[in-house]
């Protein structure tokens, strides 16, 4: 009957070197994977921080009051308010903003930006308000006036734009409503107001 005995004499230095190299290679690959995951996580964290800073710096604010311009039929035609950059904010293109309107009975998810200016735009807003809901008519909005600004549509630090937004016929007395301004970069800016119990031609909205 054959007897098998343990013998390590055949385990040469070359074989030991091969095993050692194998362990080193495995450790190197593992280290590369761990470091790669760490670099990826760091890059993602930096990207989130940079994006957050960009969004925070591109926000806007309302300067002064929000006014509601009423018609003779007992509802608001449009609202107007002045916007500017917050402290340290970067420029933003107002023509690329998405403007929406909502109250308890009416919705407009994407009012149409108009390039008209001044009195021509005001006439457009009134017409838009009176025709809203008829066939393919939708609400319009635009820049009524620019203060301390150049002729482009970029709202830059130190500049102020007077924004006009047409509202539907449902914007009647004692009616709360909300207008949202969504810039191309940054968080949604909401304007929530209520129509007063009595309407004048020009009304301060609270």
PDB file of C-alpha atoms in Angstrom:
ATOM      1  CA  UNK A   1       0.000   0.000   0.000  1.00  0.00           C
ATOM      2  CA  UNK A   2       1.496   3.357  -1.069  1.00  0.00           C
ATOM      3  CA  UNK A   3       2.075   5.976   1.563  1.00  0.00           C
ATOM      4  CA  UNK A   4       1.868   9.714   0.696  1.00  0.00           C
ATOM      5  CA  UNK A   5       3.968  12.071   2.730  1.00  0.00           C
ATOM      6  CA  UNK A   6       4.005  15.898   2.737  1.00  0.00           C
ATOM      7  CA  UNK A   7       7.146  17.239   1.085  1.00  0.00           C
ATOM      8  CA  UNK A   8       7.897  20.934   0.525  1.00  0.00           C
ATOM      9  CA  UNK A   9      11.243  20.455  -1.180  1.00  0.00           C
ATOM     10  CA  UNK A  10       9.714  21.154  -4.601  1.00  0.00           C
ATOM     11  CA  UNK A  11       8.472  24.606  -3.483  1.00  0.00           C
ATOM     12  CA  UNK A  12      11.271  26.590  -5.036  1.00  0.00           C
ATOM     13  CA  UNK A  13      12.140  30.281  -4.767  1.00  0.00           C
ATOM     14  CA  UNK A  14      10.733  30.889  -8.262  1.00  0.00           C
ATOM     15  CA  UNK A  15       7.317  29.633  -7.234  1.00  0.00           C
ATOM     16  CA  UNK A  16       7.402  31.784  -4.126  1.00  0.00           C
ATOM     17  CA  UNK A  17       8.208  34.789  -6.290  1.00  0.00           C
ATOM     18  CA  UNK A  18       5.271  34.008  -8.598  1.00  0.00           C
ATOM     19  CA  UNK A  19       2.901  33.817  -5.633  1.00  0.00           C
ATOM     20  CA  UNK A  20       4.288  37.075  -4.236  1.00  0.00           C
ATOM     21  CA  UNK A  21       3.888  38.829  -7.592  1.00  0.00           C
ATOM     22  CA  UNK A  22       0.296  37.546  -7.826  1.00  0.00           C
ATOM     23  CA  UNK A  23      -0.506  38.996  -4.396  1.00  0.00           C
ATOM     24  CA  UNK A  24       1.107  42.330  -5.345  1.00  0.00           C
ATOM     25  CA  UNK A  25      -0.873  42.522  -8.602  1.00  0.00           C
ATOM     26  CA  UNK A  26      -4.152  41.733  -6.841  1.00  0.00           C
ATOM     27  CA  UNK A  27      -3.412  44.357  -4.176  1.00  0.00           C
ATOM     28  CA  UNK A  28      -2.532  46.938  -6.835  1.00  0.00           C
ATOM     29  CA  UNK A  29      -5.757  46.315  -8.755  1.00  0.00           C
ATOM     30  CA  UNK A  30      -7.787  46.524  -5.567  1.00  0.00           C
ATOM     31  CA  UNK A  31      -6.052  49.782  -4.601  1.00  0.00           C
ATOM     32  CA  UNK A  32      -6.724  51.243  -8.064  1.00  0.00           C
ATOM     33  CA  UNK A  33     -10.425  50.400  -7.783  1.00  0.00           C
ATOM     34  CA  UNK A  34     -10.672  51.948  -4.323  1.00  0.00           C
ATOM     35  CA  UNK A  35      -8.807  55.099  -5.369  1.00  0.00           C
ATOM     36  CA  UNK A  36     -10.876  55.390  -8.555  1.00  0.00           C
ATOM     37  CA  UNK A  37     -14.091  55.201  -6.535  1.00  0.00           C
ATOM     38  CA  UNK A  38     -12.748  57.850  -4.194  1.00  0.00           C
ATOM     39  CA  UNK A  39     -11.806  60.196  -7.044  1.00  0.00           C
ATOM     40  CA  UNK A  40     -15.236  59.693  -8.664  1.00  0.00           C
ATOM     41  CA  UNK A  41     -17.013  60.497  -5.395  1.00  0.00           C
ATOM     42  CA  UNK A  42     -14.874  63.599  -4.907  1.00  0.00           C
ATOM     43  CA  UNK A  43     -15.601  64.828  -8.432  1.00  0.00           C
ATOM     44  CA  UNK A  44     -19.332  64.292  -7.956  1.00  0.00           C
ATOM     45  CA  UNK A  45     -19.223  66.213  -4.679  1.00  0.00           C
ATOM     46  CA  UNK A  46     -17.397  69.088  -6.366  1.00  0.00           C
ATOM     47  CA  UNK A  47     -19.921  69.075  -9.215  1.00  0.00           C
ATOM     48  CA  UNK A  48     -22.831  69.273  -6.772  1.00  0.00           C
ATOM     49  CA  UNK A  49     -21.169  72.134  -4.886  1.00  0.00           C
ATOM     50  CA  UNK A  50     -20.422  74.091  -8.075  1.00  0.00           C
ATOM     51  CA  UNK A  51     -23.970  73.548  -9.388  1.00  0.00           C
ATOM     52  CA  UNK A  52     -25.481  74.642  -6.082  1.00  0.00           C
ATOM     53  CA  UNK A  53     -23.342  77.772  -6.023  1.00  0.00           C
ATOM     54  CA  UNK A  54     -24.288  78.573  -9.605  1.00  0.00           C
ATOM     55  CA  UNK A  55     -27.988  78.172  -8.886  1.00  0.00           C
ATOM     56  CA  UNK A  56     -27.772  80.232  -5.722  1.00  0.00           C
ATOM     57  CA  UNK A  57     -25.868  83.024  -7.463  1.00  0.00           C
ATOM     58  CA  UNK A  58     -28.306  83.230 -10.378  1.00  0.00           C
ATOM     59  CA  UNK A  59     -31.434  83.849  -8.268  1.00  0.00           C
ATOM     60  CA  UNK A  60     -33.520  86.996  -8.492  1.00  0.00           C
ATOM     61  CA  UNK A  61     -35.554  89.138  -6.143  1.00  0.00           C
ATOM     62  CA  UNK A  62     -38.510  91.489  -6.332  1.00  0.00           C
ATOM     63  CA  UNK A  63     -37.654  95.151  -5.830  1.00  0.00           C
ATOM     64  CA  UNK A  64     -40.582  97.165  -4.479  1.00  0.00           C
ATOM     65  CA  UNK A  65     -44.264  96.286  -4.753  1.00  0.00           C
ATOM     66  CA  UNK A  66     -46.282  94.004  -6.998  1.00  0.00           C
ATOM     67  CA  UNK A  67     -48.995  95.921  -8.849  1.00  0.00           C
ATOM     68  CA  UNK A  68     -52.206  94.625 -10.371  1.00  0.00           C
ATOM     69  CA  UNK A  69     -53.648  96.560 -13.307  1.00  0.00           C
ATOM     70  CA  UNK A  70     -57.408  96.164 -13.511  1.00  0.00           C
ATOM     71  CA  UNK A  71     -59.907  96.479 -16.324  1.00  0.00           C
ATOM     72  CA  UNK A  72     -63.361  97.978 -16.189  1.00  0.00           C
ATOM     73  CA  UNK A  73     -64.922  94.497 -16.094  1.00  0.00           C
ATOM     74  CA  UNK A  74     -63.913  93.712 -12.509  1.00  0.00           C
ATOM     75  CA  UNK A  75     -60.805  91.584 -12.960  1.00  0.00           C
ATOM     76  CA  UNK A  76     -57.075  92.123 -13.278  1.00  0.00           C
ATOM     77  CA  UNK A  77     -55.579  92.306 -16.757  1.00  0.00           C
ATOM     78  CA  UNK A  78     -51.952  91.943 -15.792  1.00  0.00           C
ATOM     79  CA  UNK A  79     -49.544  92.280 -12.919  1.00  0.00           C
ATOM     80  CA  UNK A  80     -46.216  94.073 -12.994  1.00  0.00           C
ATOM     81  CA  UNK A  81     -43.223  94.054 -10.693  1.00  0.00           C
ATOM     82  CA  UNK A  82     -39.531  94.932 -10.791  1.00  0.00           C
ATOM     83  CA  UNK A  83     -36.874  92.224 -10.545  1.00  0.00           C
ATOM     84  CA  UNK A  84     -33.120  92.386 -10.002  1.00  0.00           C
ATOM     85  CA  UNK A  85     -30.263  90.083  -9.120  1.00  0.00           C
ATOM     86  CA  UNK A  86     -29.672  89.130  -5.522  1.00  0.00           C
ATOM     87  CA  UNK A  87     -26.413  90.270  -3.919  1.00  0.00           C
ATOM     88  CA  UNK A  88     -23.549  88.483  -5.633  1.00  0.00           C
ATOM     89  CA  UNK A  89     -25.847  87.015  -8.263  1.00  0.00           C
ATOM     90  CA  UNK A  90     -24.829  86.352 -11.840  1.00  0.00           C
ATOM     91  CA  UNK A  91     -26.565  87.517 -14.997  1.00  0.00           C
ATOM     92  CA  UNK A  92     -29.593  85.617 -16.276  1.00  0.00           C
ATOM     93  CA  UNK A  93     -31.446  85.700 -19.582  1.00  0.00           C
ATOM     94  CA  UNK A  94     -35.059  86.654 -18.843  1.00  0.00           C
ATOM     95  CA  UNK A  95     -36.171  85.661 -22.347  1.00  0.00           C
ATOM     96  CA  UNK A  96     -35.438  82.018 -21.432  1.00  0.00           C
ATOM     97  CA  UNK A  97     -37.528  82.064 -18.269  1.00  0.00           C
ATOM     98  CA  UNK A  98     -40.628  79.892 -18.045  1.00  0.00           C
ATOM     99  CA  UNK A  99     -43.504  81.878 -16.550  1.00  0.00           C
ATOM    100  CA  UNK A 100     -46.603  80.101 -15.235  1.00  0.00           C
ATOM    101  CA  UNK A 101     -49.843  81.195 -13.582  1.00  0.00           C
ATOM    102  CA  UNK A 102     -52.131  79.318 -11.194  1.00  0.00           C
ATOM    103  CA  UNK A 103     -55.194  80.004  -9.088  1.00  0.00           C
ATOM    104  CA  UNK A 104     -57.948  77.729  -7.803  1.00  0.00           C
ATOM    105  CA  UNK A 105     -59.733  77.638 -11.166  1.00  0.00           C
ATOM    106  CA  UNK A 106     -57.179  78.511 -13.880  1.00  0.00           C
ATOM    107  CA  UNK A 107     -53.768  77.238 -14.943  1.00  0.00           C
ATOM    108  CA  UNK A 108     -51.242  78.452 -17.509  1.00  0.00           C
ATOM    109  CA  UNK A 109     -48.059  76.368 -17.429  1.00  0.00           C
ATOM    110  CA  UNK A 110     -46.059  78.316 -20.012  1.00  0.00           C
ATOM    111  CA  UNK A 111     -46.986  81.901 -20.794  1.00  0.00           C
ATOM    112  CA  UNK A 112     -45.587  83.187 -24.085  1.00  0.00           C
ATOM    113  CA  UNK A 113     -42.687  85.633 -23.946  1.00  0.00           C
ATOM    114  CA  UNK A 114     -43.198  88.777 -26.032  1.00  0.00           C
ATOM    115  CA  UNK A 115     -40.407  90.929 -27.421  1.00  0.00           C
ATOM    116  CA  UNK A 116     -42.547  94.088 -27.498  1.00  0.00           C
ATOM    117  CA  UNK A 117     -41.588  96.876 -25.137  1.00  0.00           C
ATOM    118  CA  UNK A 118     -43.380  99.616 -23.226  1.00  0.00           C
ATOM    119  CA  UNK A 119     -46.897 100.647 -24.268  1.00  0.00           C
ATOM    120  CA  UNK A 120     -46.984  98.113 -27.108  1.00  0.00           C
ATOM    121  CA  UNK A 121     -46.374  95.276 -24.660  1.00  0.00           C
ATOM    122  CA  UNK A 122     -48.988  96.621 -22.223  1.00  0.00           C
ATOM    123  CA  UNK A 123     -51.596  96.581 -25.011  1.00  0.00           C
ATOM    124  CA  UNK A 124     -50.549  93.022 -25.846  1.00  0.00           C
ATOM    125  CA  UNK A 125     -50.920  91.936 -22.211  1.00  0.00           C
ATOM    126  CA  UNK A 126     -54.422  93.406 -21.933  1.00  0.00           C
ATOM    127  CA  UNK A 127     -55.503  91.727 -25.171  1.00  0.00           C
ATOM    128  CA  UNK A 128     -53.988  88.441 -24.022  1.00  0.00           C
ATOM    129  CA  UNK A 129     -55.863  88.622 -20.728  1.00  0.00           C
ATOM    130  CA  UNK A 130     -59.221  89.376 -22.363  1.00  0.00           C
ATOM    131  CA  UNK A 131     -58.820  86.637 -24.998  1.00  0.00           C
ATOM    132  CA  UNK A 132     -57.366  83.955 -22.690  1.00  0.00           C
ATOM    133  CA  UNK A 133     -59.277  80.713 -22.910  1.00  0.00           C
ATOM    134  CA  UNK A 134     -60.656  81.399 -26.389  1.00  0.00           C
ATOM    135  CA  UNK A 135     -59.474  78.951 -29.042  1.00  0.00           C
ATOM    136  CA  UNK A 136     -55.640  78.888 -29.002  1.00  0.00           C
ATOM    137  CA  UNK A 137     -55.135  82.111 -27.085  1.00  0.00           C
ATOM    138  CA  UNK A 138     -52.665  81.909 -24.188  1.00  0.00           C
ATOM    139  CA  UNK A 139     -51.315  84.344 -21.644  1.00  0.00           C
ATOM    140  CA  UNK A 140     -48.366  86.580 -22.567  1.00  0.00           C
ATOM    141  CA  UNK A 141     -45.575  88.187 -20.577  1.00  0.00           C
ATOM    142  CA  UNK A 142     -42.584  90.412 -21.224  1.00  0.00           C
ATOM    143  CA  UNK A 143     -40.342  93.246 -20.077  1.00  0.00           C
ATOM    144  CA  UNK A 144     -42.250  96.543 -19.856  1.00  0.00           C
ATOM    145  CA  UNK A 145     -39.286  98.708 -18.879  1.00  0.00           C
ATOM    146  CA  UNK A 146     -35.555  98.412 -18.231  1.00  0.00           C
ATOM    147  CA  UNK A 147     -33.868 100.500 -15.559  1.00  0.00           C
ATOM    148  CA  UNK A 148     -30.124 101.190 -15.575  1.00  0.00           C
ATOM    149  CA  UNK A 149     -29.784  98.512 -18.261  1.00  0.00           C
ATOM    150  CA  UNK A 150     -28.615  98.017 -21.819  1.00  0.00           C
ATOM    151  CA  UNK A 151     -30.718  96.742 -24.723  1.00  0.00           C
ATOM    152  CA  UNK A 152     -30.161  92.980 -24.361  1.00  0.00           C
ATOM    153  CA  UNK A 153     -32.332  90.513 -22.423  1.00  0.00           C
ATOM    154  CA  UNK A 154     -29.665  89.702 -19.824  1.00  0.00           C
ATOM    155  CA  UNK A 155     -30.516  90.814 -16.301  1.00  0.00           C
ATOM    156  CA  UNK A 156     -27.082  91.778 -15.029  1.00  0.00           C
ATOM    157  CA  UNK A 157     -25.989  92.948 -11.554  1.00  0.00           C
ATOM    158  CA  UNK A 158     -27.189  96.492 -10.966  1.00  0.00           C
ATOM    159  CA  UNK A 159     -29.899  96.291 -13.655  1.00  0.00           C
ATOM    160  CA  UNK A 160     -33.643  96.191 -13.033  1.00  0.00           C
ATOM    161  CA  UNK A 161     -36.397  94.880 -15.325  1.00  0.00           C
ATOM    162  CA  UNK A 162     -40.080  95.731 -14.913  1.00  0.00           C
ATOM    163  CA  UNK A 163     -41.903  92.493 -15.763  1.00  0.00           C
ATOM    164  CA  UNK A 164     -45.512  92.372 -16.939  1.00  0.00           C
ATOM    165  CA  UNK A 165     -47.511  89.127 -16.824  1.00  0.00           C
ATOM    166  CA  UNK A 166     -51.038  88.841 -18.205  1.00  0.00           C
ATOM    167  CA  UNK A 167     -53.517  87.056 -15.937  1.00  0.00           C
ATOM    168  CA  UNK A 168     -56.812  85.348 -16.868  1.00  0.00           C
ATOM    169  CA  UNK A 169     -60.316  86.647 -16.280  1.00  0.00           C
ATOM    170  CA  UNK A 170     -60.563  84.471 -13.183  1.00  0.00           C
ATOM    171  CA  UNK A 171     -58.237  86.877 -11.339  1.00  0.00           C
ATOM    172  CA  UNK A 172     -61.104  88.631  -9.578  1.00  0.00           C
ATOM    173  CA  UNK A 173     -61.577  90.258  -6.172  1.00  0.00           C
ATOM    174  CA  UNK A 174     -60.442  88.293  -3.109  1.00  0.00           C
ATOM    175  CA  UNK A 175     -58.811  85.666  -5.346  1.00  0.00           C
ATOM    176  CA  UNK A 176     -55.349  84.376  -4.342  1.00  0.00           C
ATOM    177  CA  UNK A 177     -53.032  83.455  -7.198  1.00  0.00           C
ATOM    178  CA  UNK A 178     -49.432  82.519  -7.865  1.00  0.00           C
ATOM    179  CA  UNK A 179     -47.035  83.372 -10.674  1.00  0.00           C
ATOM    180  CA  UNK A 180     -43.856  81.282 -10.951  1.00  0.00           C
ATOM    181  CA  UNK A 181     -40.665  82.431 -12.663  1.00  0.00           C
ATOM    182  CA  UNK A 182     -38.335  79.584 -13.657  1.00  0.00           C
ATOM    183  CA  UNK A 183     -34.961  80.843 -14.980  1.00  0.00           C
ATOM    184  CA  UNK A 184     -32.804  78.643 -17.192  1.00  0.00           C
ATOM    185  CA  UNK A 185     -30.453  78.153 -14.230  1.00  0.00           C
ATOM    186  CA  UNK A 186     -31.632  78.376 -10.654  1.00  0.00           C
ATOM    187  CA  UNK A 187     -34.612  77.696  -8.447  1.00  0.00           C
ATOM    188  CA  UNK A 188     -38.202  78.709  -9.169  1.00  0.00           C
ATOM    189  CA  UNK A 189     -39.099  82.172  -7.877  1.00  0.00           C
ATOM    190  CA  UNK A 190     -42.739  82.399  -6.786  1.00  0.00           C
ATOM    191  CA  UNK A 191     -44.902  85.493  -6.575  1.00  0.00           C
ATOM    192  CA  UNK A 192     -47.972  84.755  -4.433  1.00  0.00           C
ATOM    193  CA  UNK A 193     -50.538  87.515  -4.018  1.00  0.00           C
ATOM    194  CA  UNK A 194     -54.277  88.099  -3.568  1.00  0.00           C
ATOM    195  CA  UNK A 195     -56.594  90.444  -5.442  1.00  0.00           C
ATOM    196  CA  UNK A 196     -58.013  93.095  -3.048  1.00  0.00           C
ATOM    197  CA  UNK A 197     -61.708  93.310  -2.211  1.00  0.00           C
ATOM    198  CA  UNK A 198     -62.071  96.534  -4.182  1.00  0.00           C
ATOM    199  CA  UNK A 199     -60.376  97.189  -7.497  1.00  0.00           C
ATOM    200  CA  UNK A 200     -58.892 100.441  -8.709  1.00  0.00           C
ATOM    201  CA  UNK A 201     -57.103 100.891 -12.010  1.00  0.00           C
ATOM    202  CA  UNK A 202     -53.765 100.324 -10.266  1.00  0.00           C
ATOM    203  CA  UNK A 203     -53.659  98.145  -7.159  1.00  0.00           C
ATOM    204  CA  UNK A 204     -50.872  97.178  -4.768  1.00  0.00           C
ATOM    205  CA  UNK A 205     -51.110  93.429  -4.226  1.00  0.00           C
ATOM    206  CA  UNK A 206     -50.289  91.772  -0.900  1.00  0.00           C
TER     207      UNK A 206
END
